[in-house]
mmCIF file of C-alpha atoms and ligand atoms in Angstrom:
data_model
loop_
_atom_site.group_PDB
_atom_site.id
_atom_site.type_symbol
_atom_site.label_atom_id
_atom_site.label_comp_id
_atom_site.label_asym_id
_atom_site.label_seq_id
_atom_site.Cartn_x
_atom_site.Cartn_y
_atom_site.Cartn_z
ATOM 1 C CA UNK A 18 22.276 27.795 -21.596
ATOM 2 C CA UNK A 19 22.224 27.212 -17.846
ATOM 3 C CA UNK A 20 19.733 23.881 -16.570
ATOM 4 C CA UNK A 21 16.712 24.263 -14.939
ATOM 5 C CA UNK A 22 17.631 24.434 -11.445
ATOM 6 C CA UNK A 23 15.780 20.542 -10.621
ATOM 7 C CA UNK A 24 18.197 19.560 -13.721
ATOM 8 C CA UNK A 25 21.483 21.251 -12.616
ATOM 9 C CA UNK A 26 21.028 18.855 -9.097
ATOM 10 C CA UNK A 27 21.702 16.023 -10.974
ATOM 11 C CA UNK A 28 25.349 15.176 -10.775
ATOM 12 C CA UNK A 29 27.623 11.422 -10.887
ATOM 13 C CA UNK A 30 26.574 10.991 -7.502
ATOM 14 C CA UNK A 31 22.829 10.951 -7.508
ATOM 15 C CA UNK A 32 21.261 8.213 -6.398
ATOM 16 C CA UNK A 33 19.020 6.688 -8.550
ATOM 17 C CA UNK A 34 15.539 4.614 -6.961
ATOM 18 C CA UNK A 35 12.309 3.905 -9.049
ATOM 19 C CA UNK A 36 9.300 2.028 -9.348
ATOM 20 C CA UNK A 37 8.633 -1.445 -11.259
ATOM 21 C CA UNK A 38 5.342 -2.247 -12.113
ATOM 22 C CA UNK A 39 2.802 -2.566 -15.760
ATOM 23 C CA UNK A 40 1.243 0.145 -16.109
ATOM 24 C CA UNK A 41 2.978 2.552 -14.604
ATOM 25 C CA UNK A 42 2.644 5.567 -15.772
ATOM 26 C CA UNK A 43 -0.328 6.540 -13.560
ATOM 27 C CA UNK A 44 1.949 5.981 -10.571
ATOM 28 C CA UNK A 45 1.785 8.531 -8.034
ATOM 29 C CA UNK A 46 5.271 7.418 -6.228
ATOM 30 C CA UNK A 47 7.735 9.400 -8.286
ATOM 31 C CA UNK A 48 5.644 12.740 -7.007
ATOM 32 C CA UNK A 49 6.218 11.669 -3.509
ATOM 33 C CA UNK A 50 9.311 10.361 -3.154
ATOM 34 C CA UNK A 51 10.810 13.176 -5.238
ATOM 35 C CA UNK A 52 8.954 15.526 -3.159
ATOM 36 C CA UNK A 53 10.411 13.702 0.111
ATOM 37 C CA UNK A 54 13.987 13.725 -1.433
ATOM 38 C CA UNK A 55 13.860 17.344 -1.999
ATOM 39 C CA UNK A 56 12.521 18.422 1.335
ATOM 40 C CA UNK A 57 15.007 16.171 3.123
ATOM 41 C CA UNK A 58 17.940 17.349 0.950
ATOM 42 C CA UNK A 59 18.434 13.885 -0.667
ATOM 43 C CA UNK A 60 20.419 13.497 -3.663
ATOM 44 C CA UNK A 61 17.907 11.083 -5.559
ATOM 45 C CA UNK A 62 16.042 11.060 -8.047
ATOM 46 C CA UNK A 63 13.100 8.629 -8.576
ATOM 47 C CA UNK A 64 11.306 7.819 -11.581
ATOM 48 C CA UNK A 65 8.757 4.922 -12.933
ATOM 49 C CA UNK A 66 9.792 2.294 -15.101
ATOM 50 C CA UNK A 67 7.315 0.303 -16.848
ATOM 51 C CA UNK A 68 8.222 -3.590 -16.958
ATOM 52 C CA UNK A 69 6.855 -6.551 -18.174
ATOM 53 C CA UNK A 70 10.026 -8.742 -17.366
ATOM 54 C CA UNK A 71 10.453 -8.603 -13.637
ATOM 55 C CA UNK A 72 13.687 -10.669 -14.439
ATOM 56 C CA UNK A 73 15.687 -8.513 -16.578
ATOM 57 C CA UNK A 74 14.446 -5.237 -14.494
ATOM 58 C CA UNK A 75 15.377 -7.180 -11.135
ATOM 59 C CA UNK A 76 19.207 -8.203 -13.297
ATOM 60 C CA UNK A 77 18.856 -4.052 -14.642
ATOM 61 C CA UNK A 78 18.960 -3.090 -10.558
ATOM 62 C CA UNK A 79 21.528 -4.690 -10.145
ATOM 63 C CA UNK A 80 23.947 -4.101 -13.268
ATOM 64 C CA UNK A 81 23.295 -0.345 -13.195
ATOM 65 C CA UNK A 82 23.373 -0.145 -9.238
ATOM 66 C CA UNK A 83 20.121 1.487 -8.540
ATOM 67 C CA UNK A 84 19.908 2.267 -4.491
ATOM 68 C CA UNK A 85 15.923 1.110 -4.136
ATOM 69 C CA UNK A 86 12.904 -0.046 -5.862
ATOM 70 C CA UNK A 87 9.127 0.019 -5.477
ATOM 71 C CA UNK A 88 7.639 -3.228 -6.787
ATOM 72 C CA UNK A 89 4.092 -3.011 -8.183
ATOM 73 C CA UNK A 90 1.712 -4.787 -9.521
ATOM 74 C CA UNK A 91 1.511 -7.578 -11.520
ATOM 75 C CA UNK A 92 5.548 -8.302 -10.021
ATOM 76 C CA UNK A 93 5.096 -8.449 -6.076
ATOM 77 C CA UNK A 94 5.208 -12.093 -6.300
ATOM 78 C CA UNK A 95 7.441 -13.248 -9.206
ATOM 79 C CA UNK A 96 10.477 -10.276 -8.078
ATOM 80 C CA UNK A 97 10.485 -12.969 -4.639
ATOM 81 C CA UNK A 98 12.514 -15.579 -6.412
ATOM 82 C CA UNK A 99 14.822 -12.957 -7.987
ATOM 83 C CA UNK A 100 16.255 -11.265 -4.896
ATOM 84 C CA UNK A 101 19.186 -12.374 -2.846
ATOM 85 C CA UNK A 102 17.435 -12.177 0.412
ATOM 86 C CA UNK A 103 13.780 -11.636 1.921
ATOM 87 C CA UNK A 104 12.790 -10.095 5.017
ATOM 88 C CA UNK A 105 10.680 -12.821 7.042
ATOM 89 C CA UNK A 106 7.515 -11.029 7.052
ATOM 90 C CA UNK A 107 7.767 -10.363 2.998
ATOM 91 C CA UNK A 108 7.938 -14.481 2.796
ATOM 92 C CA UNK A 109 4.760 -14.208 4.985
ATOM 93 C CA UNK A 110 3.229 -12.333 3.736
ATOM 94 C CA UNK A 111 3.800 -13.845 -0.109
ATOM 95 C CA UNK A 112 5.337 -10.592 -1.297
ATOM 96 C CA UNK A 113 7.687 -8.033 -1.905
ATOM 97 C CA UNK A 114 6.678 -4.328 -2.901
ATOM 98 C CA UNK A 115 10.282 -2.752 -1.953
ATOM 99 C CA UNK A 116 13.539 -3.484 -2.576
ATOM 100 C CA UNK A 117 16.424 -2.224 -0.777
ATOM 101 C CA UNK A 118 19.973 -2.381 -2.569
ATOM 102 C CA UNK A 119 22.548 -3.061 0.232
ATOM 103 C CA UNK A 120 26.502 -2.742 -1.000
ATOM 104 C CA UNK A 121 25.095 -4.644 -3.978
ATOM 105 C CA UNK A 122 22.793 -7.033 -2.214
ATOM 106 C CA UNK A 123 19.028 -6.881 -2.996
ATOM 107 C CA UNK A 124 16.714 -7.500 0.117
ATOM 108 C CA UNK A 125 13.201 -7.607 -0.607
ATOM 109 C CA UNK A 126 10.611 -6.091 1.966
ATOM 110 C CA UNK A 127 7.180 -5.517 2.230
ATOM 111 C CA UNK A 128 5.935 -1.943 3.445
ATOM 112 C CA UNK A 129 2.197 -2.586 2.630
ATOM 113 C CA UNK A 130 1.517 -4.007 5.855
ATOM 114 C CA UNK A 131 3.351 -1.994 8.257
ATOM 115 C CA UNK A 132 1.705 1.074 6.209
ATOM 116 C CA UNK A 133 -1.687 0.170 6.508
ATOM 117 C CA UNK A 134 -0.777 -0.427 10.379
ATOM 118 C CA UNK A 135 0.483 3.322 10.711
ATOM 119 C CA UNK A 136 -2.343 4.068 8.631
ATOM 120 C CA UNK A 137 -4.738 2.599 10.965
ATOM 121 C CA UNK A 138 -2.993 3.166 14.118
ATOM 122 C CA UNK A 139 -3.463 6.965 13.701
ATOM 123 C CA UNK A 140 -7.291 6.286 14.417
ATOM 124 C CA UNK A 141 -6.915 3.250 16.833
ATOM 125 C CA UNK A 142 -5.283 0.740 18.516
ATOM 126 C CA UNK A 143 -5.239 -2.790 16.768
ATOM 127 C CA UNK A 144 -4.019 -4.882 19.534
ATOM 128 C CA UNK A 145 -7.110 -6.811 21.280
ATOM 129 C CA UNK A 146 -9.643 -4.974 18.510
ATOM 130 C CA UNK A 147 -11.618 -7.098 16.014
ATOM 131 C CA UNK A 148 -10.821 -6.556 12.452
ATOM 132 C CA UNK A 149 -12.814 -7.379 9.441
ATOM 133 C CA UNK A 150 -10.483 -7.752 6.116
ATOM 134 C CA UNK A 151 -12.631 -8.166 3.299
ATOM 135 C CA UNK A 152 -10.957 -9.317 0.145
ATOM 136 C CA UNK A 153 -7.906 -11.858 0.036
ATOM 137 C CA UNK A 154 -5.804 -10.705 -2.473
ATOM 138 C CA UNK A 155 -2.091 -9.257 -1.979
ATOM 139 C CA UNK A 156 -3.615 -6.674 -0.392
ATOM 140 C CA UNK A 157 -5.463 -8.545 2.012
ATOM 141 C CA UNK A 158 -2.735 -10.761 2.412
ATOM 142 C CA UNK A 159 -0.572 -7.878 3.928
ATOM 143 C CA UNK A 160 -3.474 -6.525 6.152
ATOM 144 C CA UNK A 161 -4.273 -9.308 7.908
ATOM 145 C CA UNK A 162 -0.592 -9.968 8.759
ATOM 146 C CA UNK A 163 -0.639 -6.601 10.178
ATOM 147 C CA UNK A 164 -3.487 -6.917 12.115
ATOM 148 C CA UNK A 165 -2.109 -10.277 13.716
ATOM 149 C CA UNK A 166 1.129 -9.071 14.461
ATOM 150 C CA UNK A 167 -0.458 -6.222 16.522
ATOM 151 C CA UNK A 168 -2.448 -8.612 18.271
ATOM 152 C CA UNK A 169 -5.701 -8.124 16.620
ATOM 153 C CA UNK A 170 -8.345 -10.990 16.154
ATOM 154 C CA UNK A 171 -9.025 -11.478 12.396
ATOM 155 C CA UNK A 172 -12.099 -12.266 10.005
ATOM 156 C CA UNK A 173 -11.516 -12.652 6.686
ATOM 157 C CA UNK A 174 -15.041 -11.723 4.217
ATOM 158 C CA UNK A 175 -14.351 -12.686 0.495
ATOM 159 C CA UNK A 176 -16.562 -13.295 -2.506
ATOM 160 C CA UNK A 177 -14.834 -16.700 -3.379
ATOM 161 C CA UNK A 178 -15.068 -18.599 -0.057
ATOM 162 C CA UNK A 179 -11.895 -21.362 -0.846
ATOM 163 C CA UNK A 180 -9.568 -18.449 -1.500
ATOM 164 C CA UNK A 181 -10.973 -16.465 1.851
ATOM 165 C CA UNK A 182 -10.767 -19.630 4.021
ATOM 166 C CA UNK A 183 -7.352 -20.005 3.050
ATOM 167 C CA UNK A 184 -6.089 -16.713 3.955
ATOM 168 C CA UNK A 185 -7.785 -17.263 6.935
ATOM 169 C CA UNK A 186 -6.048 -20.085 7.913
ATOM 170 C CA UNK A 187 -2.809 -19.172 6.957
ATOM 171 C CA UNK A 188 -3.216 -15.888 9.189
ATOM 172 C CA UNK A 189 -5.192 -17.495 12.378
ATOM 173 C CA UNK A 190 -8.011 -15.361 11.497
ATOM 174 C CA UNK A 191 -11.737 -16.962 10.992
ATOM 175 C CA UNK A 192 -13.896 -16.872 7.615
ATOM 176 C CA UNK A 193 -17.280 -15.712 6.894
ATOM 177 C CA UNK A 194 -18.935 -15.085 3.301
ATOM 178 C CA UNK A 195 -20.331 -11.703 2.257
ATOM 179 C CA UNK A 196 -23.776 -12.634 2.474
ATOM 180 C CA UNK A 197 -23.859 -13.946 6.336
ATOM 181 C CA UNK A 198 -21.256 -11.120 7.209
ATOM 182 C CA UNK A 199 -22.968 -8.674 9.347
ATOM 183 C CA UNK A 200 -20.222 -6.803 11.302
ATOM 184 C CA UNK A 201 -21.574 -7.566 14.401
ATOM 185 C CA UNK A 202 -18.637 -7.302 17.175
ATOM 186 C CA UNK A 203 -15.986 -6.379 14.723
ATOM 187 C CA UNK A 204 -14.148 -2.834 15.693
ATOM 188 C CA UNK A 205 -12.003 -2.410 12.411
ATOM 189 C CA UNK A 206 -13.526 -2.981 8.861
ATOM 190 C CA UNK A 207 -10.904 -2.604 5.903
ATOM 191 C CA UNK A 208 -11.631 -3.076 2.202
ATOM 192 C CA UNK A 209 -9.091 -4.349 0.143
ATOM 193 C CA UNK A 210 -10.850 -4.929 -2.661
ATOM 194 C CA UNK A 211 -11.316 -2.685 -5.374
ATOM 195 C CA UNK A 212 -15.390 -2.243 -5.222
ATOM 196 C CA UNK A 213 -16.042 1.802 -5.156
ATOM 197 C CA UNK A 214 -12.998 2.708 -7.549
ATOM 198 C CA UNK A 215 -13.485 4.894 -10.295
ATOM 199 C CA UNK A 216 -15.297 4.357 -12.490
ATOM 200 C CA UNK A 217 -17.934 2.258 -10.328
ATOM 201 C CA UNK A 218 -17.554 4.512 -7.386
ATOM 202 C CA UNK A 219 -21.374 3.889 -6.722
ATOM 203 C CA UNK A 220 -20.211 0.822 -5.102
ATOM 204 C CA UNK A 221 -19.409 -0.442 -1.946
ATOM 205 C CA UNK A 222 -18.285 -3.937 -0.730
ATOM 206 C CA UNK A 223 -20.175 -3.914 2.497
ATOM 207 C CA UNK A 224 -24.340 -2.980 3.235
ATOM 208 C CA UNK A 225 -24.463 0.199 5.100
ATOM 209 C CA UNK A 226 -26.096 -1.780 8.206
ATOM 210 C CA UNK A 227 -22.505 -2.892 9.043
ATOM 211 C CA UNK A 228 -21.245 0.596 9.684
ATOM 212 C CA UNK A 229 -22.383 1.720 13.244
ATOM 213 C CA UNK A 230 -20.912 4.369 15.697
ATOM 214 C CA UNK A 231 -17.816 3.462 17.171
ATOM 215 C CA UNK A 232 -16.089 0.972 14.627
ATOM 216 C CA UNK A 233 -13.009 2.609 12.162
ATOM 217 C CA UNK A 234 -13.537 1.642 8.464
ATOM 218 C CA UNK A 235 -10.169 1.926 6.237
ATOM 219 C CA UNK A 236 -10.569 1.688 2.442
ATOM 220 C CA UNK A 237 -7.128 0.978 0.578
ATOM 221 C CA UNK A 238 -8.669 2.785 -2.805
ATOM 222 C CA UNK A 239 -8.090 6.334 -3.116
ATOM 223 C CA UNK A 240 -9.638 7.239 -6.186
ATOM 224 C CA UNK A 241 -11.606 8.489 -5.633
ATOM 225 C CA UNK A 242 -10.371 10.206 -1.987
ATOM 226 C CA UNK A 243 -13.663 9.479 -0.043
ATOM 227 C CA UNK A 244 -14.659 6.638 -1.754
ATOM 228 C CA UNK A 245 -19.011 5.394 -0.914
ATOM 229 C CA UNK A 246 -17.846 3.346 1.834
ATOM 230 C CA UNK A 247 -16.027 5.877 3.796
ATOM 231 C CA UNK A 248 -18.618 8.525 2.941
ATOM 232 C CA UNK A 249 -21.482 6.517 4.586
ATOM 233 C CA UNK A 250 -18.965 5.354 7.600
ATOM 234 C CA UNK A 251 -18.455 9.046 8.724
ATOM 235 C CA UNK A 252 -22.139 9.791 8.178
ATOM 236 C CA UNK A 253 -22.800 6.983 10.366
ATOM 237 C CA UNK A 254 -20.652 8.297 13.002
ATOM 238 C CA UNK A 255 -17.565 5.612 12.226
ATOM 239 C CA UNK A 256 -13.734 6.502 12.185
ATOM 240 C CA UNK A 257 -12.599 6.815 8.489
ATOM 241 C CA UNK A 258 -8.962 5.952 6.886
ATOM 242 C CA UNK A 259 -8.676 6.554 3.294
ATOM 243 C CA UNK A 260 -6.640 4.698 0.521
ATOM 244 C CA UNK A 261 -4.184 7.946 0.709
ATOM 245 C CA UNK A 262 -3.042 6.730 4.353
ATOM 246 C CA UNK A 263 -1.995 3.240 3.145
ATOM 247 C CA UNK A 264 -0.179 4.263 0.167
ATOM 248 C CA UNK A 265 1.597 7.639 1.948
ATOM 249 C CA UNK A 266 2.884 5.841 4.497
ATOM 250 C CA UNK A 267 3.868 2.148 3.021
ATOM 251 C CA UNK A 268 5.997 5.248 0.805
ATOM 252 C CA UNK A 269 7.374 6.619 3.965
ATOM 253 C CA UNK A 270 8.802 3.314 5.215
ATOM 254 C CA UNK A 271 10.112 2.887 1.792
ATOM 255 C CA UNK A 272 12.012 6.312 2.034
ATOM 256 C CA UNK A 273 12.809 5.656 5.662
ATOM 257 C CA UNK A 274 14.585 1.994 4.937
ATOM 258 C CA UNK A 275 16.389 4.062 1.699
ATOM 259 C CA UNK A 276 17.883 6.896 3.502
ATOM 260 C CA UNK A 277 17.472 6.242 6.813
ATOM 261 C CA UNK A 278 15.989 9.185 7.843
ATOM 262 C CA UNK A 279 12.675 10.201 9.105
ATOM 263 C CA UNK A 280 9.412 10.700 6.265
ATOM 264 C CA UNK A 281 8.537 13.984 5.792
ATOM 265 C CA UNK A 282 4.805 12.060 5.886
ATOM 266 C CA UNK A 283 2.295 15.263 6.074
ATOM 267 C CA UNK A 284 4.390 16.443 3.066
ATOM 268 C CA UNK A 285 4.344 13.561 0.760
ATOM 269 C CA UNK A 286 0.223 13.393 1.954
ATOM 270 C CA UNK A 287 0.081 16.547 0.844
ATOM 271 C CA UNK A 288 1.594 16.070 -2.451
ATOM 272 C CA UNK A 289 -0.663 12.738 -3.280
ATOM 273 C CA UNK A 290 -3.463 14.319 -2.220
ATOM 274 C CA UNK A 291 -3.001 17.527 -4.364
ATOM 275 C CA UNK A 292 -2.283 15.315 -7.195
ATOM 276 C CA UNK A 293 -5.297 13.228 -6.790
ATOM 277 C CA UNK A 294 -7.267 16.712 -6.614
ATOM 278 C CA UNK A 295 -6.309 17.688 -9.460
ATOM 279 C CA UNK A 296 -6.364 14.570 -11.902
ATOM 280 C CA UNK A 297 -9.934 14.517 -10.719
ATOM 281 C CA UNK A 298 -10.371 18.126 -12.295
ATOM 282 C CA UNK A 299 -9.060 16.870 -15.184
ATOM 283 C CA UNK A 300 -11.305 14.398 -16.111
HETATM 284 P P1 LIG B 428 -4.684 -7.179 -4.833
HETATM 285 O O1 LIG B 428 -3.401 -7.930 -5.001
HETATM 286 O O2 LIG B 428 -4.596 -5.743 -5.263
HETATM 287 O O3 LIG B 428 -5.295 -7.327 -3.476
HETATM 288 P P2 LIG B 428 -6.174 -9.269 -6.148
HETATM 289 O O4 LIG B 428 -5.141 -10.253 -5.776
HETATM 290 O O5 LIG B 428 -6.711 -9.290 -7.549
HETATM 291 O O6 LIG B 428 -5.704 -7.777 -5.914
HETATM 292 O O7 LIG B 428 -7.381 -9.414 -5.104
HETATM 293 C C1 LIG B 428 -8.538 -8.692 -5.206
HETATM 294 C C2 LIG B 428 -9.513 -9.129 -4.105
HETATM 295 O O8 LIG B 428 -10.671 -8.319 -4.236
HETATM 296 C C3 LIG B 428 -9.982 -10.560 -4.229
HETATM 297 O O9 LIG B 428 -10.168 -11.102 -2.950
HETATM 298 C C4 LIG B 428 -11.317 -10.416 -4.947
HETATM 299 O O10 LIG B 428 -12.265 -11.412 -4.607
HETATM 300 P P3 LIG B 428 -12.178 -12.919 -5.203
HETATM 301 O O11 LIG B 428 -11.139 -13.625 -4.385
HETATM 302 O O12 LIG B 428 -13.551 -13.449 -4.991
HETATM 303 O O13 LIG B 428 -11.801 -12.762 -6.643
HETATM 304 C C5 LIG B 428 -11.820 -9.112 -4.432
HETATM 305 N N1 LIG B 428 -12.699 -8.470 -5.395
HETATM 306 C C6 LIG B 428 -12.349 -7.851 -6.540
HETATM 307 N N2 LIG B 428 -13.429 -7.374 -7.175
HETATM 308 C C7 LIG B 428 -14.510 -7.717 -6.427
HETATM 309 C C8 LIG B 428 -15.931 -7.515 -6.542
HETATM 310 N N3 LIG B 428 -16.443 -6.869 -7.573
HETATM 311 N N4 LIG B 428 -16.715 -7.984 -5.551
HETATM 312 C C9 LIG B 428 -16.206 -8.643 -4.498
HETATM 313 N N5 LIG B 428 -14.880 -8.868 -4.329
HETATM 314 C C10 LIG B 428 -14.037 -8.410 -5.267
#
């Protein structure tokens, strides 16, 4: 019986890539990057594996020869140690969500923060703008880096005021504590945190008195799509980035340092975003 056509592509010289995280399964990367390979004409094939040993998946990259990896949560930090080289702004930023297999040496990268930058930069300019990070998690941690390497002045808003005043710090950025923070001045707000997600999507991190015409709100969750606080920025007349942004194009940079050729990005939006749609009419 002949293969399935997306079967009979698969030869000895397809190139394998995946994604490393716990869970997994939920991942929405294998839909986009597969989508991307196909429409680029990539022999590839990515899938998700679900690890709980970063250690023996990191020694598995290498001893089957897989071309690239995705790093996910809980492993951005512990896969640093395991790599044979990290790009200065992963060390920076304190981790590694990609990993790029050259001639058999793995180089770990970080495309979070240069994909919430092209996120953001399709709505405005970040150099000389004042940017509000709230949270200072990973996350966080790769946001602010992007907003200082652009140039941008940096607050830092978190719950637990030690762990926010540290970030701060670390990125030249100043601290203030949810309950003083009132926006005032700031151009950019970004959430990082994971207040509005399904199921609490009744949420949001920030009062809607700190979203006034003029300033560009990003929220990193995209589940759902327009999450409370992005709803109530565009009502109030704000610039809006959704989670999708972040993720599609810290996947992009991923495919682009893999293959080195340009993201099909509208496509692989496209593809997350129909996906989203309809796990949401699923539940
Ligand atoms: P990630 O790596 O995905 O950014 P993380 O390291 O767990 O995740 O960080 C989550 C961030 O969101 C933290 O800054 C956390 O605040 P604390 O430092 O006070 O823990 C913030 N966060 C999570 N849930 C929150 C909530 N319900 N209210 C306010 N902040 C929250």
């Amino acid at each position: 019986m002949p293969l399935p056509s997306d079967l009979a592509r698969i030869t000895a010289h397809t190139r394998l890539f995946g994604v490393m995280g716990d869970p997994v399964t939920h991942s929405l990367s294998p839909l986009m990057h597969n989508a991307a390979f196909a429409q680029m004409g990539i022999d590839g094939v990515y899938v998700a594996f679900p690890v709980t040993d970063p250690a023996d998946a990191v020694a598995g990259v290498r001893a089957l020869n897989i071309s690239g990896c995705s790093v996910t949560i809980p492993h951005k930090i512990a896969v640093m140690e395991l790599l044979d080289e990290l790009e200065p702004s992963a060390r920076q930023i304190g981790a590694v969500n990609t990993i790029v297999n050259d001639n058999g040496r793995l180089i770990g990268f970080n495309s979070d923060s240069p994909g919430a930058m092209a996120a953001l930069l399709e709505k405005t300019p970040v150099t000389g703008k004042h940017a509000a990070v709230i949270g200072a998690g990973g996350a966080a941690r790769a946001v602010a880096y992007g907003i200082r390497q652009h140039g941008g002045r940096l607050t830092i808003v978190n719950r637990s005021r030690d762990k926010g005043r540290r970030l701060a710090d670390e990125m030249g950025g100043t601290f203030i504590g949810p309950k003083e923070f009132t926006a005032l001045g700031v151009d950019i707000l970004v959430n990082t945190t994971s207040v509005g997600m399904t199921p609490e999507a009744d949420r949001m991190p920030v009062t809607g008195d700190c979203l006034r015409q003029g300033m560009t709100v990003m929220d990193i969750v995209y589940n759902p799509l327009e999450t409370l606080l992005l709803r109530t920025a565009r009502e109030a007349g704000c610039q809006v980035v959704d989670g999708v942004a972040m993720f599609v194009h810290q996947g992009a940079i991923q495919f682009e340092r893999w293959t080195g050729l340009r993201p099909p990005v509208q496509l692989m939006r496209e593809t997350v975003v129909d996906a989203l749609r309809a796990a949401s009419v699923n539940q």
